[in-house]
Amino acid sequence: MAAVMVMALLLLALGNTGAQAASTQPRWFNFPVDMDALGGAPDQSALNQPLDAASRIVAHDGHFYTVGRDGLPGTADDRRIRLFGVNLSLGANFPEADDAARLARDLRKLGVNAVRLHHLDLLPSDYEDAPLSILTSGPYPTFSPTAVARLRGLVQALAREGIYVDLNLHVGYRFRPRVDKLPPLDGGAEQPPVTAPIHLYYPSLVEKQERYARELIQALNLKGNPVLAMVELNNESSLVTAWLGNEWQAAVPSGYAPALQRLWREWLLRRYGTLDQACTAWGGCASGVAQADELPMPGQQQAYESGLAAVRSSIERRARKWFGGKQDGIDARERDFLAFLTATDKTYFDRLRHVVHEATDKWVPVTGTQMTFGGILNFDSQPSMDFIDEHIYVAHPDLHGDHDWRIEDRTASGGDFERLLAVSMRRDRARPFVVSEYNQPFPNPRGAEILPLMSAVAALQDWDALFYFGYSDTVRTPMSPSRFSLVGDWGRVALVGQSASLFRLGLLPALTRHIDIPVPAALRGTLGADRRFDAITAGLYDTLGARPQLAYQGQVALQLDPPENATPALPAVADPATAKAYATPDGALRQDLAAGRIVIDTPLFWAVAGATGAPRIAGRSAWIQYDQDGPDSATVILSPLDGRTLADSRHLLLSLGNFTTGSQPGSMPQRPKRVVPYGGQSRWSTLEPDPGAGGPSGSTDTRPPAWLLATPAVLGLAPRSGQLKVYPLDGSGRRLAALAPSLASNAADGARIHVQAPPQAAVNGGVNKQDGNKQDNNKQDSIWYEIVYEDKP
């Protein structure tokens, strides 16, 4: 997550305050989750087993497999495996031994079977008692013995709990010319922006990364270790991205540009024989043949002033503007230069992959960088890579400073579900497909929905790994929403375990039809210079008529070596501008475009995400009706706990993905921190500032206790015999007193269960009104409800 963490590491996403609640007086309740004590119905620990030699992961036939007892890939005992993971960043990677064991157990309970070790290299420091990085402040790479020992212990603890690791190599390290004995940067800068891909081409920097990879793998004892699921070489960076985006000047400072120019000249001579012939192919060289090997400059040349944070905010903003002219307007020289940059990226990726395989073995799956950071030309720079990786965020923050940031009112259950579907158009069917970062960050009121929705898309498309960004970036577990962290955002935690089961167990079956979009090398070269937002999606639609909604009809992938003159036989897709709904052929996933709602409905899993509204929302075996005074969005999941279908299960778990926030500092009595309009703009929001804080936005962390927005609703279940008992669960997953018969009844036409119902004054002494918010300590409020049908005596 270099794009965010590098500059601030302190960012929050937020939703439009108008989407927070339909009621002018929303009801909030406190509900801390005790991860260490978590058990009972929400506990997904049974999904994992300790890792052994047979658990080793390899890539072949388009997917990840475990090798089985014979230890060999591609044999009869290989078994498909899907990874449901989270990211750890910065100090969260370096817990002490007891904390490492606790963390591994906590993750297992959530259904997590993979951890992405991210930002190991970002903040070199000498804090031996609390390391933030695997590196010290010495010349790169100088490893911290304490950090190495702690990370090695964490890896071992994860393996004991059946959790693999995805090792990230270069993520956020910004080389320091004086310390690392490198040429100075322009203007005397101490470090380049992390966006600047100088490390991809400058010889001594590449050599330093080779040493870093070898020594890190050795120090963590990862050679032949089944815990190592995959390796990522270079997070969110490529030369192609630098050229197409805003960071080209930062990529070629004057002390480093000659190294890239030499490579450019060598490439031209290999291609054309002489510079004169290159000029002839280009229709002439305005500056003369002698200057033919000068590095071109794109039409738009400004360098980033704030590093990857600016990249991320510009990408995620929905301003679909051009950075420069359309691809078909570029000249032959620029087309060649893009091909050269692609080849240079490829050389870097191939070289580092070779190093990883030398340090481990040839079967470890390796990838280069993410598809967004290089676009469709990544297929040409990464043909040797073992899997394809991508990142996707909904409503990522737009940054202006630590206390000046905003987020647009966008949701995955609304218009941005198309973007989740569009991720399928980055897939090469011959290799596993991974999304190593995804989120709809706090405090988007619908943020919890991203967990089941991403799992659903990945299951339908038969992808191979998902990694939520992130679990935490600190050793201490947050107890209220913080940055991009999952832990502390209890309304999201409510949905994690069932989302993991949805993806890992295939509770939503993969679509059987394969839809291949032919994209030969020539077309990739044409589309690769597109500077538009989400250029792959836009380019495939412009040239081939391929829409993201193809993902409703089948598993989508790009065909990179199609037969000559192949024409796409793509199924028809309704125009999103006029369509009212989309659905898979069996109706297992339905999108109501007008309402802004997604329903997942299978015999083993039911979920509703998005708009609430007054009408009853019906499924095959259940229905829900939201209270008209509740919030205007919610996410609920219902799944059986006894292996039966939803229609006849006698033991079920209902989870509610409530919007969660922290407490406003200084409020007396305590109240929830609000989401407020940013600068009076209805489509942008931020968090209210802390008292006395400068800037229009709140701090990047919230303070406990956490507050959850109550979502009163009635759940209906199909008829079945037995005495109905519905137990709200506490933050440890333990049963509280069963709901009263007035709130949980079972009749001939089925069950009626009132969840997060408004408290009765006679029961809890009334309602306390504070600052326009209704708040209470209703003991029936929970994020989890365990539903049991007991046999009649």
mmCIF file of C-alpha atoms in Angstrom, residues 388-648:
data_model
loop_
_atom_site.group_PDB
_atom_site.id
_atom_site.type_symbol
_atom_site.label_atom_id
_atom_site.label_comp_id
_atom_site.label_asym_id
_atom_site.label_seq_id
_atom_site.Cartn_x
_atom_site.Cartn_y
_atom_site.Cartn_z
ATOM 1 C CA ILE A 388 -0.940 -11.674 -11.681
ATOM 2 C CA ASP A 389 -1.620 -9.176 -8.911
ATOM 3 C CA GLU A 390 -3.923 -6.164 -8.590
ATOM 4 C CA HIS A 391 -5.119 -3.552 -6.084
ATOM 5 C CA ILE A 392 -8.590 -1.998 -5.884
ATOM 6 C CA TYR A 393 -9.986 0.679 -3.569
ATOM 7 C CA VAL A 394 -13.418 2.260 -3.406
ATOM 8 C CA ALA A 395 -13.534 5.891 -2.216
ATOM 9 C CA HIS A 396 -9.888 6.248 -1.356
ATOM 10 C CA PRO A 397 -9.033 9.551 0.365
ATOM 11 C CA ASP A 398 -8.053 12.668 -1.522
ATOM 12 C CA LEU A 399 -5.177 14.180 0.419
ATOM 13 C CA HIS A 400 -4.129 17.714 1.128
ATOM 14 C CA GLY A 401 -2.530 17.240 4.536
ATOM 15 C CA ASP A 402 -2.746 15.310 7.780
ATOM 16 C CA HIS A 403 -5.730 17.389 8.899
ATOM 17 C CA ASP A 404 -7.052 18.299 5.473
ATOM 18 C CA TRP A 405 -8.463 15.363 3.547
ATOM 19 C CA ARG A 406 -11.731 14.249 2.058
ATOM 20 C CA ILE A 407 -13.435 11.298 0.478
ATOM 21 C CA GLU A 408 -16.054 11.090 -2.211
ATOM 22 C CA ASP A 409 -19.466 9.538 -1.626
ATOM 23 C CA ARG A 410 -18.899 6.254 -3.474
ATOM 24 C CA THR A 411 -19.818 2.699 -2.563
ATOM 25 C CA ALA A 412 -19.164 -0.817 -3.802
ATOM 26 C CA SER A 413 -22.847 -1.718 -3.504
ATOM 27 C CA GLY A 414 -23.661 1.257 -5.705
ATOM 28 C CA GLY A 415 -21.992 2.450 -8.881
ATOM 29 C CA ASP A 416 -18.512 1.246 -7.983
ATOM 30 C CA PHE A 417 -19.503 -2.423 -8.082
ATOM 31 C CA GLU A 418 -18.681 -2.099 -11.776
ATOM 32 C CA ARG A 419 -15.088 -1.377 -10.775
ATOM 33 C CA LEU A 420 -14.911 -4.582 -8.749
ATOM 34 C CA LEU A 421 -16.193 -6.502 -11.763
ATOM 35 C CA ALA A 422 -13.682 -4.731 -14.007
ATOM 36 C CA VAL A 423 -10.810 -6.260 -12.030
ATOM 37 C CA SER A 424 -11.650 -9.488 -13.879
ATOM 38 C CA MET A 425 -10.382 -7.810 -17.061
ATOM 39 C CA ARG A 426 -6.813 -7.891 -15.732
ATOM 40 C CA ARG A 427 -6.659 -11.679 -15.537
ATOM 41 C CA ASP A 428 -4.496 -14.069 -17.555
ATOM 42 C CA ARG A 429 -6.263 -17.422 -17.324
ATOM 43 C CA ALA A 430 -2.955 -19.279 -17.517
ATOM 44 C CA ARG A 431 -1.797 -17.874 -14.153
ATOM 45 C CA PRO A 432 -3.278 -17.481 -10.665
ATOM 46 C CA PHE A 433 -4.983 -14.165 -10.026
ATOM 47 C CA VAL A 434 -4.468 -12.274 -6.746
ATOM 48 C CA VAL A 435 -5.901 -9.045 -5.325
ATOM 49 C CA SER A 436 -3.335 -8.202 -2.668
ATOM 50 C CA GLU A 437 -5.008 -4.973 -1.522
ATOM 51 C CA TYR A 438 -8.650 -3.993 -1.415
ATOM 52 C CA ASN A 439 -10.716 -1.776 0.862
ATOM 53 C CA GLN A 440 -13.559 0.712 1.105
ATOM 54 C CA PRO A 441 -11.870 2.575 3.903
ATOM 55 C CA PHE A 442 -13.213 3.977 7.162
ATOM 56 C CA PRO A 443 -15.350 5.943 7.705
ATOM 57 C CA ASN A 444 -17.367 5.153 4.591
ATOM 58 C CA PRO A 445 -20.791 4.302 6.077
ATOM 59 C CA ARG A 446 -21.034 1.251 3.797
ATOM 60 C CA GLY A 447 -17.400 0.265 4.226
ATOM 61 C CA ALA A 448 -18.077 -3.152 5.743
ATOM 62 C CA GLU A 449 -19.768 -4.296 2.536
ATOM 63 C CA ILE A 450 -16.466 -4.570 0.685
ATOM 64 C CA LEU A 451 -15.649 -7.813 2.514
ATOM 65 C CA PRO A 452 -18.534 -10.019 1.284
ATOM 66 C CA LEU A 453 -18.749 -8.240 -2.067
ATOM 67 C CA MET A 454 -15.080 -8.732 -2.903
ATOM 68 C CA SER A 455 -15.278 -12.352 -1.744
ATOM 69 C CA ALA A 456 -18.343 -12.872 -3.936
ATOM 70 C CA VAL A 457 -16.734 -11.476 -7.091
ATOM 71 C CA ALA A 458 -13.562 -13.489 -6.445
ATOM 72 C CA ALA A 459 -15.576 -16.677 -5.895
ATOM 73 C CA LEU A 460 -17.648 -16.201 -9.044
ATOM 74 C CA GLN A 461 -14.520 -15.514 -11.084
ATOM 75 C CA ASP A 462 -12.545 -18.345 -9.440
ATOM 76 C CA TRP A 463 -9.637 -16.144 -8.386
ATOM 77 C CA ASP A 464 -6.922 -17.421 -6.100
ATOM 78 C CA ALA A 465 -6.172 -14.964 -3.303
ATOM 79 C CA LEU A 466 -7.582 -11.879 -1.599
ATOM 80 C CA PHE A 467 -5.767 -9.687 0.935
ATOM 81 C CA TYR A 468 -7.731 -7.013 2.797
ATOM 82 C CA PHE A 469 -5.736 -3.858 3.424
ATOM 83 C CA GLY A 470 -5.022 -3.983 6.221
ATOM 84 C CA TYR A 471 -5.320 -5.651 9.588
ATOM 85 C CA SER A 472 -3.094 -3.238 11.517
ATOM 86 C CA ASP A 473 0.107 -1.227 11.193
ATOM 87 C CA THR A 474 0.902 -1.178 14.914
ATOM 88 C CA VAL A 475 1.765 -3.861 17.441
ATOM 89 C CA ARG A 476 -0.890 -2.566 19.825
ATOM 90 C CA THR A 477 -4.347 -3.591 18.675
ATOM 91 C CA PRO A 478 -6.556 -0.553 17.969
ATOM 92 C CA MET A 479 -9.847 -0.583 19.862
ATOM 93 C CA SER A 480 -11.621 1.842 17.530
ATOM 94 C CA PRO A 481 -11.402 2.537 13.777
ATOM 95 C CA SER A 482 -7.926 3.572 12.698
ATOM 96 C CA ARG A 483 -6.589 4.400 9.252
ATOM 97 C CA PHE A 484 -7.191 1.373 7.029
ATOM 98 C CA SER A 485 -7.149 -1.122 9.871
ATOM 99 C CA LEU A 486 -9.669 -3.918 10.135
ATOM 100 C CA VAL A 487 -9.138 -4.548 13.840
ATOM 101 C CA GLY A 488 -10.947 -1.916 15.898
ATOM 102 C CA ASP A 489 -13.580 -1.456 13.194
ATOM 103 C CA TRP A 490 -15.917 -3.955 14.774
ATOM 104 C CA GLY A 491 -18.714 -3.543 12.249
ATOM 105 C CA ARG A 492 -16.302 -4.883 9.628
ATOM 106 C CA VAL A 493 -14.896 -7.573 11.885
ATOM 107 C CA ALA A 494 -18.469 -8.883 12.177
ATOM 108 C CA LEU A 495 -18.391 -9.956 8.514
ATOM 109 C CA VAL A 496 -14.852 -11.256 8.109
ATOM 110 C CA GLY A 497 -15.276 -14.907 9.060
ATOM 111 C CA GLN A 498 -18.293 -15.550 6.853
ATOM 112 C CA SER A 499 -16.680 -13.648 3.959
ATOM 113 C CA ALA A 500 -13.636 -15.906 4.346
ATOM 114 C CA SER A 501 -15.852 -19.005 4.198
ATOM 115 C CA LEU A 502 -17.700 -17.643 1.169
ATOM 116 C CA PHE A 503 -14.461 -17.416 -0.802
ATOM 117 C CA ARG A 504 -12.391 -20.255 0.625
ATOM 118 C CA LEU A 505 -15.173 -22.853 0.574
ATOM 119 C CA GLY A 506 -16.836 -21.732 -2.643
ATOM 120 C CA LEU A 507 -20.226 -21.138 -1.010
ATOM 121 C CA LEU A 508 -20.933 -19.023 -4.093
ATOM 122 C CA PRO A 509 -19.925 -21.397 -6.919
ATOM 123 C CA ALA A 510 -17.650 -20.180 -9.684
ATOM 124 C CA LEU A 511 -19.323 -19.390 -12.983
ATOM 125 C CA THR A 512 -18.857 -22.235 -15.447
ATOM 126 C CA ARG A 513 -18.625 -20.231 -18.653
ATOM 127 C CA HIS A 514 -15.226 -18.886 -19.758
ATOM 128 C CA ILE A 515 -15.232 -15.531 -21.533
ATOM 129 C CA ASP A 516 -11.900 -14.821 -23.238
ATOM 130 C CA ILE A 517 -11.176 -11.345 -24.581
ATOM 131 C CA PRO A 518 -8.540 -11.523 -27.349
ATOM 132 C CA VAL A 519 -5.805 -8.933 -26.780
ATOM 133 C CA PRO A 520 -2.809 -9.716 -29.015
ATOM 134 C CA ALA A 521 0.532 -7.965 -28.649
ATOM 135 C CA ALA A 522 -0.256 -5.328 -31.279
ATOM 136 C CA LEU A 523 -3.449 -4.308 -29.513
ATOM 137 C CA ARG A 524 -1.662 -4.254 -26.160
ATOM 138 C CA GLY A 525 0.847 -1.876 -27.673
ATOM 139 C CA THR A 526 -1.971 0.370 -28.812
ATOM 140 C CA LEU A 527 -3.850 0.309 -25.535
ATOM 141 C CA GLY A 528 -0.697 0.554 -23.429
ATOM 142 C CA ALA A 529 -0.192 4.266 -24.076
ATOM 143 C CA ASP A 530 -3.674 5.186 -22.878
ATOM 144 C CA ARG A 531 -3.400 7.755 -20.093
ATOM 145 C CA ARG A 532 -7.026 7.673 -19.016
ATOM 146 C CA PHE A 533 -8.245 6.695 -15.585
ATOM 147 C CA ASP A 534 -8.756 2.918 -15.511
ATOM 148 C CA ALA A 535 -7.281 2.682 -18.996
ATOM 149 C CA ILE A 536 -7.584 -1.108 -19.343
ATOM 150 C CA THR A 537 -11.333 -1.046 -18.778
ATOM 151 C CA ALA A 538 -11.888 1.985 -20.981
ATOM 152 C CA GLY A 539 -9.629 0.717 -23.756
ATOM 153 C CA LEU A 540 -11.189 -2.746 -23.926
ATOM 154 C CA TYR A 541 -14.630 -1.206 -24.195
ATOM 155 C CA ASP A 542 -13.579 1.300 -26.866
ATOM 156 C CA THR A 543 -11.851 -1.271 -29.063
ATOM 157 C CA LEU A 544 -13.759 -4.499 -28.402
ATOM 158 C CA GLY A 545 -16.992 -3.470 -26.731
ATOM 159 C CA ALA A 546 -16.062 -5.452 -23.609
ATOM 160 C CA ARG A 547 -17.927 -4.287 -20.508
ATOM 161 C CA PRO A 548 -17.129 -5.187 -16.885
ATOM 162 C CA GLN A 549 -20.627 -6.695 -16.591
ATOM 163 C CA LEU A 550 -19.411 -9.657 -18.637
ATOM 164 C CA ALA A 551 -18.323 -10.916 -15.211
ATOM 165 C CA TYR A 552 -21.972 -11.695 -14.428
ATOM 166 C CA GLN A 553 -22.073 -14.211 -17.254
ATOM 167 C CA GLY A 554 -18.779 -16.044 -16.943
ATOM 168 C CA GLN A 555 -15.178 -16.092 -15.793
ATOM 169 C CA VAL A 556 -13.474 -13.269 -17.670
ATOM 170 C CA ALA A 557 -9.828 -13.298 -18.760
ATOM 171 C CA LEU A 558 -7.657 -11.749 -21.443
ATOM 172 C CA GLN A 559 -6.439 -14.026 -24.202
ATOM 173 C CA LEU A 560 -2.872 -12.828 -24.717
ATOM 174 C CA ASP A 561 -1.953 -15.050 -27.676
ATOM 175 C CA PRO A 562 -5.178 -15.448 -29.641
ATOM 176 C CA PRO A 563 -5.370 -16.972 -33.133
ATOM 177 C CA GLU A 564 -4.501 -14.516 -35.866
ATOM 178 C CA ASN A 565 -7.368 -12.186 -36.786
ATOM 179 C CA ALA A 566 -9.481 -13.560 -33.950
ATOM 180 C CA THR A 567 -12.599 -11.543 -33.308
ATOM 181 C CA PRO A 568 -14.178 -11.520 -29.865
ATOM 182 C CA ALA A 569 -17.405 -13.493 -29.580
ATOM 183 C CA LEU A 570 -18.499 -11.641 -26.475
ATOM 184 C CA PRO A 571 -21.989 -12.081 -25.061
ATOM 185 C CA ALA A 572 -24.321 -9.108 -25.131
ATOM 186 C CA VAL A 573 -24.424 -6.935 -22.018
ATOM 187 C CA ALA A 574 -27.143 -4.459 -21.139
ATOM 188 C CA ASP A 575 -26.058 -0.821 -21.149
ATOM 189 C CA PRO A 576 -25.512 0.330 -17.530
ATOM 190 C CA ALA A 577 -27.101 3.664 -18.457
ATOM 191 C CA THR A 578 -30.462 1.982 -19.028
ATOM 192 C CA ALA A 579 -30.253 -1.336 -17.185
ATOM 193 C CA LYS A 580 -32.239 -1.664 -13.966
ATOM 194 C CA ALA A 581 -30.533 -4.805 -12.661
ATOM 195 C CA TYR A 582 -27.864 -7.389 -13.394
ATOM 196 C CA ALA A 583 -27.703 -10.984 -12.215
ATOM 197 C CA THR A 584 -25.719 -14.171 -12.679
ATOM 198 C CA PRO A 585 -27.475 -16.858 -14.772
ATOM 199 C CA ASP A 586 -28.659 -18.698 -11.655
ATOM 200 C CA GLY A 587 -29.590 -15.522 -9.777
ATOM 201 C CA ALA A 588 -27.080 -16.253 -7.015
ATOM 202 C CA LEU A 589 -25.801 -12.671 -7.198
ATOM 203 C CA ARG A 590 -28.114 -9.809 -8.117
ATOM 204 C CA GLN A 591 -27.457 -6.088 -8.380
ATOM 205 C CA ASP A 592 -30.324 -3.621 -8.086
ATOM 206 C CA LEU A 593 -28.910 -0.548 -9.807
ATOM 207 C CA ALA A 594 -31.721 1.775 -8.864
ATOM 208 C CA ALA A 595 -31.632 0.924 -5.172
ATOM 209 C CA GLY A 596 -27.862 0.560 -4.860
ATOM 210 C CA ARG A 597 -28.024 -2.945 -3.408
ATOM 211 C CA ILE A 598 -26.340 -6.320 -3.945
ATOM 212 C CA VAL A 599 -27.925 -9.614 -2.868
ATOM 213 C CA ILE A 600 -25.990 -12.898 -2.647
ATOM 214 C CA ASP A 601 -28.379 -15.834 -2.429
ATOM 215 C CA THR A 602 -27.207 -19.445 -2.488
ATOM 216 C CA PRO A 603 -28.370 -22.543 -0.589
ATOM 217 C CA LEU A 604 -25.498 -22.038 1.876
ATOM 218 C CA PHE A 605 -25.077 -18.264 2.074
ATOM 219 C CA TRP A 606 -27.296 -15.186 2.049
ATOM 220 C CA ALA A 607 -26.119 -11.590 2.194
ATOM 221 C CA VAL A 608 -27.645 -8.184 1.534
ATOM 222 C CA ALA A 609 -25.360 -5.172 1.076
ATOM 223 C CA GLY A 610 -26.293 -1.594 0.366
ATOM 224 C CA ALA A 611 -29.467 0.414 0.581
ATOM 225 C CA THR A 612 -32.039 -0.539 3.189
ATOM 226 C CA GLY A 613 -35.408 1.037 2.319
ATOM 227 C CA ALA A 614 -38.896 0.162 3.484
ATOM 228 C CA PRO A 615 -39.800 -2.878 1.325
ATOM 229 C CA ARG A 616 -39.021 -6.386 2.429
ATOM 230 C CA ILE A 617 -35.874 -7.815 0.775
ATOM 231 C CA ALA A 618 -36.593 -11.452 0.058
ATOM 232 C CA GLY A 619 -34.322 -14.393 -0.681
ATOM 233 C CA ARG A 620 -34.933 -18.067 -1.311
ATOM 234 C CA SER A 621 -34.846 -19.038 2.346
ATOM 235 C CA ALA A 622 -34.882 -15.747 4.250
ATOM 236 C CA TRP A 623 -36.009 -12.146 4.109
ATOM 237 C CA ILE A 624 -35.183 -8.940 5.940
ATOM 238 C CA GLN A 625 -37.079 -5.724 6.517
ATOM 239 C CA TYR A 626 -35.272 -2.724 7.949
ATOM 240 C CA ASP A 627 -36.755 -0.264 10.394
ATOM 241 C CA GLN A 628 -37.694 2.947 8.640
ATOM 242 C CA ASP A 629 -35.937 4.932 11.373
ATOM 243 C CA GLY A 630 -32.667 3.090 10.894
ATOM 244 C CA PRO A 631 -29.720 3.972 8.643
ATOM 245 C CA ASP A 632 -30.187 3.975 4.891
ATOM 246 C CA SER A 633 -27.529 1.319 4.284
ATOM 247 C CA ALA A 634 -26.431 -1.913 5.929
ATOM 248 C CA THR A 635 -24.746 -5.247 5.288
ATOM 249 C CA VAL A 636 -26.049 -8.511 6.731
ATOM 250 C CA ILE A 637 -24.873 -12.107 6.276
ATOM 251 C CA LEU A 638 -26.737 -15.279 7.184
ATOM 252 C CA SER A 639 -25.061 -18.693 6.998
ATOM 253 C CA PRO A 640 -25.687 -22.157 8.480
ATOM 254 C CA LEU A 641 -23.454 -23.567 11.209
ATOM 255 C CA ASP A 642 -24.579 -27.202 10.989
ATOM 256 C CA GLY A 643 -23.675 -28.084 7.396
ATOM 257 C CA ARG A 644 -27.279 -27.971 6.233
ATOM 258 C CA THR A 645 -28.768 -25.600 3.698
ATOM 259 C CA LEU A 646 -30.283 -22.319 4.799
ATOM 260 C CA ALA A 647 -33.720 -23.719 4.043
ATOM 261 C CA ASP A 648 -33.512 -26.437 6.698
#
